[in-house]
PDB file of C-alpha atoms and ligand atoms in Angstrom:
ATOM      1  CA  UNK Z   1      -0.161   0.013   0.014  1.00  0.00           C
ATOM      2  CA  UNK Z   2       0.720   3.663  -0.642  1.00  0.00           C
ATOM      3  CA  UNK Z   3       1.411   5.333   2.844  1.00  0.00           C
ATOM      4  CA  UNK Z   4      -0.359   8.578   3.282  1.00  0.00           C
ATOM      5  CA  UNK Z   5       0.148   9.399   7.155  1.00  0.00           C
ATOM      6  CA  UNK Z   6       1.939   8.621   9.905  1.00  0.00           C
ATOM      7  CA  UNK Z   7      -1.055   6.183  11.082  1.00  0.00           C
ATOM      8  CA  UNK Z   8      -0.402   4.017   7.702  1.00  0.00           C
ATOM      9  CA  UNK Z   9       2.748   2.848   8.208  1.00  0.00           C
ATOM     10  CA  UNK Z  10       1.534   0.392  10.857  1.00  0.00           C
ATOM     11  CA  UNK Z  11      -1.001  -1.068   8.842  1.00  0.00           C
ATOM     12  CA  UNK Z  12       1.416  -1.271   5.362  1.00  0.00           C
ATOM     13  CA  UNK Z  13       3.992  -3.012   7.280  1.00  0.00           C
ATOM     14  CA  UNK Z  14       1.482  -5.702   8.830  1.00  0.00           C
ATOM     15  CA  UNK Z  15       0.188  -6.053   5.375  1.00  0.00           C
ATOM     16  CA  UNK Z  16       3.810  -7.298   4.567  1.00  0.00           C
ATOM     17  CA  UNK Z  17       4.208  -9.561   7.126  1.00  0.00           C
ATOM     18  CA  UNK Z  18       1.040 -11.831   7.624  1.00  0.00           C
ATOM     19  CA  UNK Z  19       2.550 -14.174   5.029  1.00  0.00           C
ATOM     20  CA  UNK Z  20       5.217 -15.376   6.912  1.00  0.00           C
ATOM     21  CA  UNK Z  21       4.990 -18.725   6.653  1.00  0.00           C
ATOM     22  CA  UNK Z  22       5.651 -19.987  10.384  1.00  0.00           C
ATOM     23  CA  UNK Z  23       2.850 -19.256  12.472  1.00  0.00           C
ATOM     24  CA  UNK Z  24       4.741 -18.260  15.733  1.00  0.00           C
ATOM     25  CA  UNK Z  25       7.136 -16.118  13.765  1.00  0.00           C
ATOM     26  CA  UNK Z  26       4.296 -14.203  12.431  1.00  0.00           C
ATOM     27  CA  UNK Z  27       2.548 -13.913  15.520  1.00  0.00           C
ATOM     28  CA  UNK Z  28       5.758 -12.261  17.131  1.00  0.00           C
ATOM     29  CA  UNK Z  29       6.364 -10.066  14.245  1.00  0.00           C
ATOM     30  CA  UNK Z  30       3.317  -9.098  13.983  1.00  0.00           C
ATOM     31  CA  UNK Z  31       3.344  -8.124  18.108  1.00  0.00           C
ATOM     32  CA  UNK Z  32       6.432  -6.696  17.390  1.00  0.00           C
ATOM     33  CA  UNK Z  33       5.014  -4.196  15.108  1.00  0.00           C
ATOM     34  CA  UNK Z  34       2.468  -2.623  16.641  1.00  0.00           C
ATOM     35  CA  UNK Z  35       3.700  -2.744  20.180  1.00  0.00           C
ATOM     36  CA  UNK Z  36       7.402  -1.168  18.669  1.00  0.00           C
ATOM     37  CA  UNK Z  37       5.165   1.821  16.497  1.00  0.00           C
ATOM     38  CA  UNK Z  38       2.591   2.244  19.461  1.00  0.00           C
ATOM     39  CA  UNK Z  39       6.019   3.184  21.438  1.00  0.00           C
ATOM     40  CA  UNK Z  40       7.253   5.699  18.978  1.00  0.00           C
ATOM     41  CA  UNK Z  41       3.729   7.339  18.715  1.00  0.00           C
ATOM     42  CA  UNK Z  42       3.238   6.751  22.687  1.00  0.00           C
ATOM     43  CA  UNK Z  43       6.561   9.002  23.589  1.00  0.00           C
ATOM     44  CA  UNK Z  44       6.858  11.067  20.414  1.00  0.00           C
ATOM     45  CA  UNK Z  45      10.197   9.357  19.509  1.00  0.00           C
ATOM     46  CA  UNK Z  46      12.491  12.650  18.325  1.00  0.00           C
ATOM     47  CA  UNK Z  47      14.595  11.764  15.052  1.00  0.00           C
ATOM     48  CA  UNK Z  48      17.557  12.859  17.023  1.00  0.00           C
ATOM     49  CA  UNK Z  49      16.694  10.155  19.935  1.00  0.00           C
ATOM     50  CA  UNK Z  50      16.224   7.600  17.238  1.00  0.00           C
ATOM     51  CA  UNK Z  51      19.370   8.041  16.033  1.00  0.00           C
ATOM     52  CA  UNK Z  52      20.920   7.771  19.316  1.00  0.00           C
ATOM     53  CA  UNK Z  53      18.710   4.665  20.023  1.00  0.00           C
ATOM     54  CA  UNK Z  54      20.009   3.327  16.867  1.00  0.00           C
ATOM     55  CA  UNK Z  55      23.461   3.669  17.822  1.00  0.00           C
ATOM     56  CA  UNK Z  56      23.021   1.911  20.799  1.00  0.00           C
ATOM     57  CA  UNK Z  57      21.802  -0.913  19.677  1.00  0.00           C
ATOM     58  CA  UNK Z  58      25.382  -0.899  17.327  1.00  0.00           C
ATOM     59  CA  UNK Z  59      27.395  -0.276  20.577  1.00  0.00           C
ATOM     60  CA  UNK Z  60      25.996  -3.191  22.333  1.00  0.00           C
ATOM     61  CA  UNK Z  61      27.012  -5.442  19.206  1.00  0.00           C
ATOM     62  CA  UNK Z  62      30.368  -3.606  19.162  1.00  0.00           C
ATOM     63  CA  UNK Z  63      30.827  -4.400  23.097  1.00  0.00           C
ATOM     64  CA  UNK Z  64      30.016  -7.819  22.627  1.00  0.00           C
ATOM     65  CA  UNK Z  65      33.017 -10.156  22.062  1.00  0.00           C
ATOM     66  CA  UNK Z  66      33.493 -14.426  22.812  1.00  0.00           C
ATOM     67  CA  UNK Z  67      33.866 -13.999  26.713  1.00  0.00           C
ATOM     68  CA  UNK Z  68      31.417 -11.130  27.367  1.00  0.00           C
ATOM     69  CA  UNK Z  69      27.558 -10.720  26.028  1.00  0.00           C
ATOM     70  CA  UNK Z  70      26.469  -6.967  26.146  1.00  0.00           C
ATOM     71  CA  UNK Z  71      22.724  -8.020  25.113  1.00  0.00           C
ATOM     72  CA  UNK Z  72      22.654 -10.219  27.543  1.00  0.00           C
ATOM     73  CA  UNK Z  73      23.555  -7.700  30.008  1.00  0.00           C
ATOM     74  CA  UNK Z  74      21.167  -5.030  28.960  1.00  0.00           C
ATOM     75  CA  UNK Z  75      18.315  -7.524  28.758  1.00  0.00           C
ATOM     76  CA  UNK Z  76      19.121  -8.336  32.447  1.00  0.00           C
ATOM     77  CA  UNK Z  77      19.631  -4.773  33.156  1.00  0.00           C
ATOM     78  CA  UNK Z  78      16.140  -3.827  31.989  1.00  0.00           C
ATOM     79  CA  UNK Z  79      14.328  -6.789  33.876  1.00  0.00           C
ATOM     80  CA  UNK Z  80      13.515  -8.817  30.575  1.00  0.00           C
ATOM     81  CA  UNK Z  81      15.480 -11.560  31.268  1.00  0.00           C
ATOM     82  CA  UNK Z  82      13.752 -11.813  34.654  1.00  0.00           C
ATOM     83  CA  UNK Z  83      10.456 -11.845  32.862  1.00  0.00           C
ATOM     84  CA  UNK Z  84      11.311 -14.199  29.994  1.00  0.00           C
ATOM     85  CA  UNK Z  85      12.331 -16.904  33.150  1.00  0.00           C
ATOM     86  CA  UNK Z  86       9.139 -16.411  35.086  1.00  0.00           C
ATOM     87  CA  UNK Z  87       6.824 -16.549  32.275  1.00  0.00           C
ATOM     88  CA  UNK Z  88       7.803 -19.806  31.258  1.00  0.00           C
ATOM     89  CA  UNK Z  89       9.036 -21.507  34.491  1.00  0.00           C
ATOM     90  CA  UNK Z  90       6.393 -22.318  37.226  1.00  0.00           C
ATOM     91  CA  UNK Z  91       3.715 -23.657  35.783  1.00  0.00           C
ATOM     92  CA  UNK Z  92       4.463 -20.900  32.878  1.00  0.00           C
ATOM     93  CA  UNK Z  93       4.692 -18.367  35.589  1.00  0.00           C
ATOM     94  CA  UNK Z  94       1.460 -19.361  37.420  1.00  0.00           C
ATOM     95  CA  UNK Z  95       2.768 -20.518  40.505  1.00  0.00           C
ATOM     96  CA  UNK Z  96       6.670 -20.016  42.328  1.00  0.00           C
ATOM     97  CA  UNK Z  97       9.281 -21.312  40.940  1.00  0.00           C
ATOM     98  CA  UNK Z  98      13.135 -22.134  41.724  1.00  0.00           C
ATOM     99  CA  UNK Z  99      14.074 -21.255  38.561  1.00  0.00           C
ATOM    100  CA  UNK Z 100      15.975 -17.909  37.601  1.00  0.00           C
ATOM    101  CA  UNK Z 101      18.656 -16.270  35.402  1.00  0.00           C
ATOM    102  CA  UNK Z 102      22.179 -18.175  34.216  1.00  0.00           C
ATOM    103  CA  UNK Z 103      24.258 -15.273  34.355  1.00  0.00           C
ATOM    104  CA  UNK Z 104      27.542 -15.138  32.306  1.00  0.00           C
ATOM    105  CA  UNK Z 105      29.929 -16.842  34.202  1.00  0.00           C
ATOM    106  CA  UNK Z 106      28.587 -20.823  33.953  1.00  0.00           C
ATOM    107  CA  UNK Z 107      31.381 -23.449  32.427  1.00  0.00           C
ATOM    108  CA  UNK Z 108      31.318 -26.885  31.047  1.00  0.00           C
ATOM    109  CA  UNK Z 109      32.752 -29.004  33.082  1.00  0.00           C
ATOM    110  CA  UNK Z 110      33.311 -28.376  36.349  1.00  0.00           C
ATOM    111  CA  UNK Z 111      34.783 -30.564  38.594  1.00  0.00           C
ATOM    112  CA  UNK Z 112      33.279 -33.854  39.974  1.00  0.00           C
ATOM    113  CA  UNK Z 113      33.254 -33.479  43.488  1.00  0.00           C
ATOM    114  CA  UNK Z 114      32.016 -36.180  46.340  1.00  0.00           C
ATOM    115  CA  UNK Z 115      28.807 -34.892  48.139  1.00  0.00           C
ATOM    116  CA  UNK Z 116      29.886 -32.950  51.525  1.00  0.00           C
ATOM    117  CA  UNK Z 117      33.524 -32.064  50.086  1.00  0.00           C
ATOM    118  CA  UNK Z 118      34.697 -28.307  49.636  1.00  0.00           C
ATOM    119  CA  UNK Z 119      34.990 -26.040  46.412  1.00  0.00           C
ATOM    120  CA  UNK Z 120      37.478 -23.991  47.563  1.00  0.00           C
ATOM    121  CA  UNK Z 121      40.514 -24.362  45.914  1.00  0.00           C
ATOM    122  CA  UNK Z 122      43.299 -22.897  48.218  1.00  0.00           C
ATOM    123  CA  UNK Z 123      43.973 -19.950  48.868  1.00  0.00           C
ATOM    124  CA  UNK Z 124      40.478 -18.371  49.206  1.00  0.00           C
ATOM    125  CA  UNK Z 125      40.406 -16.779  52.600  1.00  0.00           C
ATOM    126  CA  UNK Z 126      36.801 -15.779  53.922  1.00  0.00           C
ATOM    127  CA  UNK Z 127      33.821 -17.173  55.796  1.00  0.00           C
ATOM    128  CA  UNK Z 128      33.436 -20.735  55.772  1.00  0.00           C
ATOM    129  CA  UNK Z 129      30.085 -21.718  54.623  1.00  0.00           C
ATOM    130  CA  UNK Z 130      28.451 -25.293  54.492  1.00  0.00           C
ATOM    131  CA  UNK Z 131      25.310 -25.880  52.034  1.00  0.00           C
ATOM    132  CA  UNK Z 132      22.518 -28.667  52.150  1.00  0.00           C
ATOM    133  CA  UNK Z 133      20.596 -28.853  48.989  1.00  0.00           C
ATOM    134  CA  UNK Z 134      17.342 -31.018  48.562  1.00  0.00           C
ATOM    135  CA  UNK Z 135      15.738 -31.758  44.936  1.00  0.00           C
ATOM    136  CA  UNK Z 136      12.400 -32.732  44.797  1.00  0.00           C
ATOM    137  CA  UNK Z 137       9.415 -32.914  41.990  1.00  0.00           C
ATOM    138  CA  UNK Z 138       6.681 -30.769  42.233  1.00  0.00           C
ATOM    139  CA  UNK Z 139       4.980 -33.584  44.065  1.00  0.00           C
ATOM    140  CA  UNK Z 140       7.943 -33.158  46.857  1.00  0.00           C
ATOM    141  CA  UNK Z 141       9.335 -36.229  45.581  1.00  0.00           C
ATOM    142  CA  UNK Z 142      13.364 -36.315  45.907  1.00  0.00           C
ATOM    143  CA  UNK Z 143      14.985 -36.677  42.596  1.00  0.00           C
ATOM    144  CA  UNK Z 144      17.829 -39.038  42.804  1.00  0.00           C
ATOM    145  CA  UNK Z 145      21.200 -39.208  40.289  1.00  0.00           C
ATOM    146  CA  UNK Z 146      20.330 -35.451  39.469  1.00  0.00           C
ATOM    147  CA  UNK Z 147      23.792 -33.729  38.345  1.00  0.00           C
ATOM    148  CA  UNK Z 148      24.444 -30.053  39.482  1.00  0.00           C
ATOM    149  CA  UNK Z 149      26.694 -27.753  38.754  1.00  0.00           C
ATOM    150  CA  UNK Z 150      27.352 -25.050  40.968  1.00  0.00           C
ATOM    151  CA  UNK Z 151      29.558 -21.822  40.786  1.00  0.00           C
ATOM    152  CA  UNK Z 152      30.091 -18.730  42.573  1.00  0.00           C
ATOM    153  CA  UNK Z 153      31.665 -15.444  43.329  1.00  0.00           C
ATOM    154  CA  UNK Z 154      34.631 -15.114  45.695  1.00  0.00           C
ATOM    155  CA  UNK Z 155      34.109 -13.364  49.096  1.00  0.00           C
ATOM    156  CA  UNK Z 156      36.080 -10.578  47.254  1.00  0.00           C
ATOM    157  CA  UNK Z 157      33.025 -10.849  44.614  1.00  0.00           C
ATOM    158  CA  UNK Z 158      35.120 -12.316  41.653  1.00  0.00           C
ATOM    159  CA  UNK Z 159      34.791 -15.280  39.489  1.00  0.00           C
ATOM    160  CA  UNK Z 160      37.548 -17.256  39.157  1.00  0.00           C
ATOM    161  CA  UNK Z 161      38.333 -16.682  35.348  1.00  0.00           C
ATOM    162  CA  UNK Z 162      38.277 -13.219  36.373  1.00  0.00           C
ATOM    163  CA  UNK Z 163      40.917 -13.269  39.519  1.00  0.00           C
ATOM    164  CA  UNK Z 164      44.399 -13.859  38.520  1.00  0.00           C
ATOM    165  CA  UNK Z 165      44.544 -15.085  42.422  1.00  0.00           C
ATOM    166  CA  UNK Z 166      42.433 -17.861  42.141  1.00  0.00           C
ATOM    167  CA  UNK Z 167      42.805 -21.237  41.182  1.00  0.00           C
ATOM    168  CA  UNK Z 168      41.451 -22.641  38.033  1.00  0.00           C
ATOM    169  CA  UNK Z 169      37.877 -23.908  38.555  1.00  0.00           C
ATOM    170  CA  UNK Z 170      38.019 -22.479  41.884  1.00  0.00           C
ATOM    171  CA  UNK Z 171      34.246 -22.407  43.751  1.00  0.00           C
ATOM    172  CA  UNK Z 172      33.018 -24.544  41.322  1.00  0.00           C
ATOM    173  CA  UNK Z 173      31.723 -28.376  41.311  1.00  0.00           C
ATOM    174  CA  UNK Z 174      29.508 -30.560  39.995  1.00  0.00           C
ATOM    175  CA  UNK Z 175      27.766 -32.986  42.503  1.00  0.00           C
ATOM    176  CA  UNK Z 176      25.066 -35.911  42.289  1.00  0.00           C
ATOM    177  CA  UNK Z 177      21.945 -36.503  44.667  1.00  0.00           C
ATOM    178  CA  UNK Z 178      21.629 -39.519  46.631  1.00  0.00           C
ATOM    179  CA  UNK Z 179      18.280 -41.506  47.040  1.00  0.00           C
ATOM    180  CA  UNK Z 180      17.188 -38.606  49.209  1.00  0.00           C
ATOM    181  CA  UNK Z 181      17.574 -35.962  46.255  1.00  0.00           C
ATOM    182  CA  UNK Z 182      20.245 -34.558  48.668  1.00  0.00           C
ATOM    183  CA  UNK Z 183      23.973 -33.215  47.732  1.00  0.00           C
ATOM    184  CA  UNK Z 184      26.182 -31.117  49.823  1.00  0.00           C
ATOM    185  CA  UNK Z 185      29.275 -29.117  49.950  1.00  0.00           C
ATOM    186  CA  UNK Z 186      31.433 -26.892  51.931  1.00  0.00           C
ATOM    187  CA  UNK Z 187      32.716 -23.419  50.306  1.00  0.00           C
ATOM    188  CA  UNK Z 188      33.282 -19.803  51.333  1.00  0.00           C
ATOM    189  CA  UNK Z 189      30.547 -16.756  51.701  1.00  0.00           C
ATOM    190  CA  UNK Z 190      30.031 -15.089  48.511  1.00  0.00           C
ATOM    191  CA  UNK Z 191      30.359 -11.479  47.914  1.00  0.00           C
ATOM    192  CA  UNK Z 192      28.453  -9.053  45.679  1.00  0.00           C
ATOM    193  CA  UNK Z 193      29.554  -7.780  42.494  1.00  0.00           C
ATOM    194  CA  UNK Z 194      30.017  -4.979  39.918  1.00  0.00           C
ATOM    195  CA  UNK Z 195      28.517  -5.501  36.401  1.00  0.00           C
ATOM    196  CA  UNK Z 196      30.818  -4.699  33.221  1.00  0.00           C
ATOM    197  CA  UNK Z 197      30.200  -0.652  33.280  1.00  0.00           C
ATOM    198  CA  UNK Z 198      32.442  -0.183  30.421  1.00  0.00           C
ATOM    199  CA  UNK Z 199      29.992  -0.118  27.469  1.00  0.00           C
ATOM    200  CA  UNK Z 200      26.413   1.501  26.785  1.00  0.00           C
ATOM    201  CA  UNK Z 201      24.976  -0.608  29.735  1.00  0.00           C
ATOM    202  CA  UNK Z 202      26.940   1.553  32.419  1.00  0.00           C
ATOM    203  CA  UNK Z 203      25.509   4.187  30.327  1.00  0.00           C
ATOM    204  CA  UNK Z 204      21.989   3.369  31.117  1.00  0.00           C
ATOM    205  CA  UNK Z 205      22.848   2.553  34.425  1.00  0.00           C
ATOM    206  CA  UNK Z 206      24.213   6.020  35.362  1.00  0.00           C
ATOM    207  CA  UNK Z 207      21.507   7.991  33.690  1.00  0.00           C
ATOM    208  CA  UNK Z 208      19.010   6.256  35.448  1.00  0.00           C
ATOM    209  CA  UNK Z 209      21.002   6.736  39.192  1.00  0.00           C
ATOM    210  CA  UNK Z 210      20.966   2.965  39.991  1.00  0.00           C
ATOM    211  CA  UNK Z 211      23.812   1.867  41.521  1.00  0.00           C
ATOM    212  CA  UNK Z 212      25.650  -1.370  39.444  1.00  0.00           C
ATOM    213  CA  UNK Z 213      25.889  -4.177  41.928  1.00  0.00           C
ATOM    214  CA  UNK Z 214      24.538  -7.427  42.005  1.00  0.00           C
ATOM    215  CA  UNK Z 215      23.599  -8.915  45.317  1.00  0.00           C
ATOM    216  CA  UNK Z 216      25.574 -11.895  46.543  1.00  0.00           C
ATOM    217  CA  UNK Z 217      24.545 -15.332  45.533  1.00  0.00           C
ATOM    218  CA  UNK Z 218      25.189 -18.852  44.772  1.00  0.00           C
ATOM    219  CA  UNK Z 219      24.524 -20.280  41.278  1.00  0.00           C
ATOM    220  CA  UNK Z 220      23.047 -23.859  40.377  1.00  0.00           C
ATOM    221  CA  UNK Z 221      22.339 -25.719  37.234  1.00  0.00           C
ATOM    222  CA  UNK Z 222      20.451 -28.628  37.739  1.00  0.00           C
ATOM    223  CA  UNK Z 223      20.114 -31.619  35.000  1.00  0.00           C
ATOM    224  CA  UNK Z 224      18.070 -35.051  35.020  1.00  0.00           C
ATOM    225  CA  UNK Z 225      16.154 -36.621  31.846  1.00  0.00           C
ATOM    226  CA  UNK Z 226      12.580 -35.782  32.201  1.00  0.00           C
ATOM    227  CA  UNK Z 227      13.005 -32.999  34.236  1.00  0.00           C
ATOM    228  CA  UNK Z 228      13.336 -29.502  32.781  1.00  0.00           C
ATOM    229  CA  UNK Z 229      16.744 -28.055  33.301  1.00  0.00           C
ATOM    230  CA  UNK Z 230      16.368 -25.915  36.456  1.00  0.00           C
ATOM    231  CA  UNK Z 231      18.953 -22.891  36.480  1.00  0.00           C
ATOM    232  CA  UNK Z 232      18.582 -21.015  39.601  1.00  0.00           C
ATOM    233  CA  UNK Z 233      20.286 -18.396  42.103  1.00  0.00           C
ATOM    234  CA  UNK Z 234      20.065 -18.838  45.787  1.00  0.00           C
ATOM    235  CA  UNK Z 235      20.395 -14.812  47.577  1.00  0.00           C
ATOM    236  CA  UNK Z 236      22.344 -14.108  50.428  1.00  0.00           C
ATOM    237  CA  UNK Z 237      19.639 -12.812  52.829  1.00  0.00           C
ATOM    238  CA  UNK Z 238      21.931 -10.081  55.426  1.00  0.00           C
ATOM    239  CA  UNK Z 239      23.135  -8.260  51.725  1.00  0.00           C
ATOM    240  CA  UNK Z 240      22.188  -4.887  51.917  1.00  0.00           C
ATOM    241  CA  UNK Z 241      21.475  -4.609  47.867  1.00  0.00           C
ATOM    242  CA  UNK Z 242      18.860  -7.485  48.021  1.00  0.00           C
ATOM    243  CA  UNK Z 243      16.203  -5.208  47.115  1.00  0.00           C
ATOM    244  CA  UNK Z 244      17.491  -3.299  44.096  1.00  0.00           C
ATOM    245  CA  UNK Z 245      19.877  -6.060  42.476  1.00  0.00           C
ATOM    246  CA  UNK Z 246      20.788  -4.183  39.107  1.00  0.00           C
ATOM    247  CA  UNK Z 247      19.962  -7.448  37.171  1.00  0.00           C
ATOM    248  CA  UNK Z 248      16.494  -7.568  38.954  1.00  0.00           C
ATOM    249  CA  UNK Z 249      17.274 -11.370  39.676  1.00  0.00           C
ATOM    250  CA  UNK Z 250      16.274 -11.625  42.993  1.00  0.00           C
ATOM    251  CA  UNK Z 251      12.828 -13.380  43.591  1.00  0.00           C
ATOM    252  CA  UNK Z 252      10.947 -14.110  47.314  1.00  0.00           C
ATOM    253  CA  UNK Z 253      11.600 -17.630  46.317  1.00  0.00           C
ATOM    254  CA  UNK Z 254      15.499 -17.491  46.165  1.00  0.00           C
ATOM    255  CA  UNK Z 255      16.258 -15.470  49.167  1.00  0.00           C
ATOM    256  CA  UNK Z 256      18.358 -17.969  50.969  1.00  0.00           C
ATOM    257  CA  UNK Z 257      18.245 -18.590  54.450  1.00  0.00           C
ATOM    258  CA  UNK Z 258      22.047 -18.427  55.180  1.00  0.00           C
ATOM    259  CA  UNK Z 259      22.680 -18.589  58.530  1.00  0.00           C
ATOM    260  CA  UNK Z 260      25.016 -17.209  60.594  1.00  0.00           C
ATOM    261  CA  UNK Z 261      26.641 -19.208  63.569  1.00  0.00           C
ATOM    262  CA  UNK Z 262      30.120 -18.472  65.667  1.00  0.00           C
ATOM    263  CA  UNK Z 263      30.115 -21.509  67.700  1.00  0.00           C
ATOM    264  CA  UNK Z 264      31.495 -25.247  66.766  1.00  0.00           C
ATOM    265  CA  UNK Z 265      31.326 -25.925  63.065  1.00  0.00           C
ATOM    266  CA  UNK Z 266      31.077 -29.185  60.896  1.00  0.00           C
ATOM    267  CA  UNK Z 267      34.831 -28.370  60.201  1.00  0.00           C
ATOM    268  CA  UNK Z 268      37.514 -29.150  62.832  1.00  0.00           C
ATOM    269  CA  UNK Z 269      39.284 -26.017  60.925  1.00  0.00           C
ATOM    270  CA  UNK Z 270      37.044 -23.495  61.344  1.00  0.00           C
ATOM    271  CA  UNK Z 271      37.615 -20.193  63.252  1.00  0.00           C
ATOM    272  CA  UNK Z 272      35.247 -17.584  64.105  1.00  0.00           C
ATOM    273  CA  UNK Z 273      31.737 -16.833  62.213  1.00  0.00           C
ATOM    274  CA  UNK Z 274      30.742 -19.555  59.960  1.00  0.00           C
ATOM    275  CA  UNK Z 275      27.767 -19.993  58.068  1.00  0.00           C
ATOM    276  CA  UNK Z 276      25.173 -22.467  57.122  1.00  0.00           C
ATOM    277  CA  UNK Z 277      22.447 -22.582  53.976  1.00  0.00           C
ATOM    278  CA  UNK Z 278      19.771 -25.690  53.669  1.00  0.00           C
ATOM    279  CA  UNK Z 279      17.986 -24.760  50.158  1.00  0.00           C
ATOM    280  CA  UNK Z 280      15.194 -26.763  48.450  1.00  0.00           C
ATOM    281  CA  UNK Z 281      14.911 -26.716  44.702  1.00  0.00           C
ATOM    282  CA  UNK Z 282      11.880 -27.979  42.314  1.00  0.00           C
ATOM    283  CA  UNK Z 283      12.045 -29.183  39.043  1.00  0.00           C
ATOM    284  CA  UNK Z 284       9.264 -29.270  36.872  1.00  0.00           C
ATOM    285  CA  UNK Z 285       8.695 -32.261  34.115  1.00  0.00           C
ATOM    286  CA  UNK Z 286       9.598 -31.572  31.142  1.00  0.00           C
ATOM    287  CA  UNK Z 287      12.629 -31.427  28.297  1.00  0.00           C
ATOM    288  CA  UNK Z 288      16.448 -31.865  30.214  1.00  0.00           C
ATOM    289  CA  UNK Z 289      18.828 -29.497  27.961  1.00  0.00           C
ATOM    290  CA  UNK Z 290      22.262 -27.640  28.961  1.00  0.00           C
ATOM    291  CA  UNK Z 291      22.421 -24.158  27.933  1.00  0.00           C
ATOM    292  CA  UNK Z 292      25.044 -22.827  25.480  1.00  0.00           C
ATOM    293  CA  UNK Z 293      28.215 -21.757  27.746  1.00  0.00           C
ATOM    294  CA  UNK Z 294      28.066 -17.964  27.960  1.00  0.00           C
ATOM    295  CA  UNK Z 295      31.682 -18.098  28.011  1.00  0.00           C
ATOM    296  CA  UNK Z 296      34.523 -20.792  26.603  1.00  0.00           C
TER     297      UNK Z 296
HETATM  298 FE1  FE2 R   1      26.859 -14.645  39.334  1.00  0.00          FE
END
């Protein structure tokens, strides 16, 4: 159609995509065009602002490398990643879920570790943390033989590959649940950390007057045939930034009960304060699959 007025543009584009063969792609493109055009009308986007927006998208791509994905960071910083997670887990967003964001630091081939053993590959000083995990199905039945990757930042807020002072695969382990759906491990209490702010996402965070930190957390990836692979994070409840995560990842179900202790610890070498965490994860029936590792 020949466009006469601004209102016609939307109809022209909708008409142009209506013969898209794939029905799902057609549905997505139709809704995208409607919402995108409505957005521009809503804020009456100027030509200058449009040029800035295009340049912003270009910078997202330019900042992305084999070891860093600025587009994923942007998606998290707008709450979009968490929205997608919550729409697709917990019975399609109807019920509470222990699913959460994968984040950029998962690696394949974490070292196999016996239940109860430590994932601290010294030297990594910090408060000792003893973690007990329980994996259940939606009926509360324990899941035996689930494989779990655990990874987290150091008490200084760095993942091993970011920090020359940490050993290879430090604070990472791969566990298997027993007949009770249980595994446990020893580690050190993680700290929160800054997201990278030297790119366009940093500009956005500064422009909105927010801080650029994630509250401390442990990461989990739980894999078992017959169940939807469960990607999770368990947040440290005494973190001052629990309710202002720059990536909007914290959900009520995943605020962990990290309990501080000062008395005798489960290991004789522990001096002073130490922490324990008891956490249950619920796996939904579905397809097991491993995500593509965000970094090599
Ligand atoms: Fe993380």
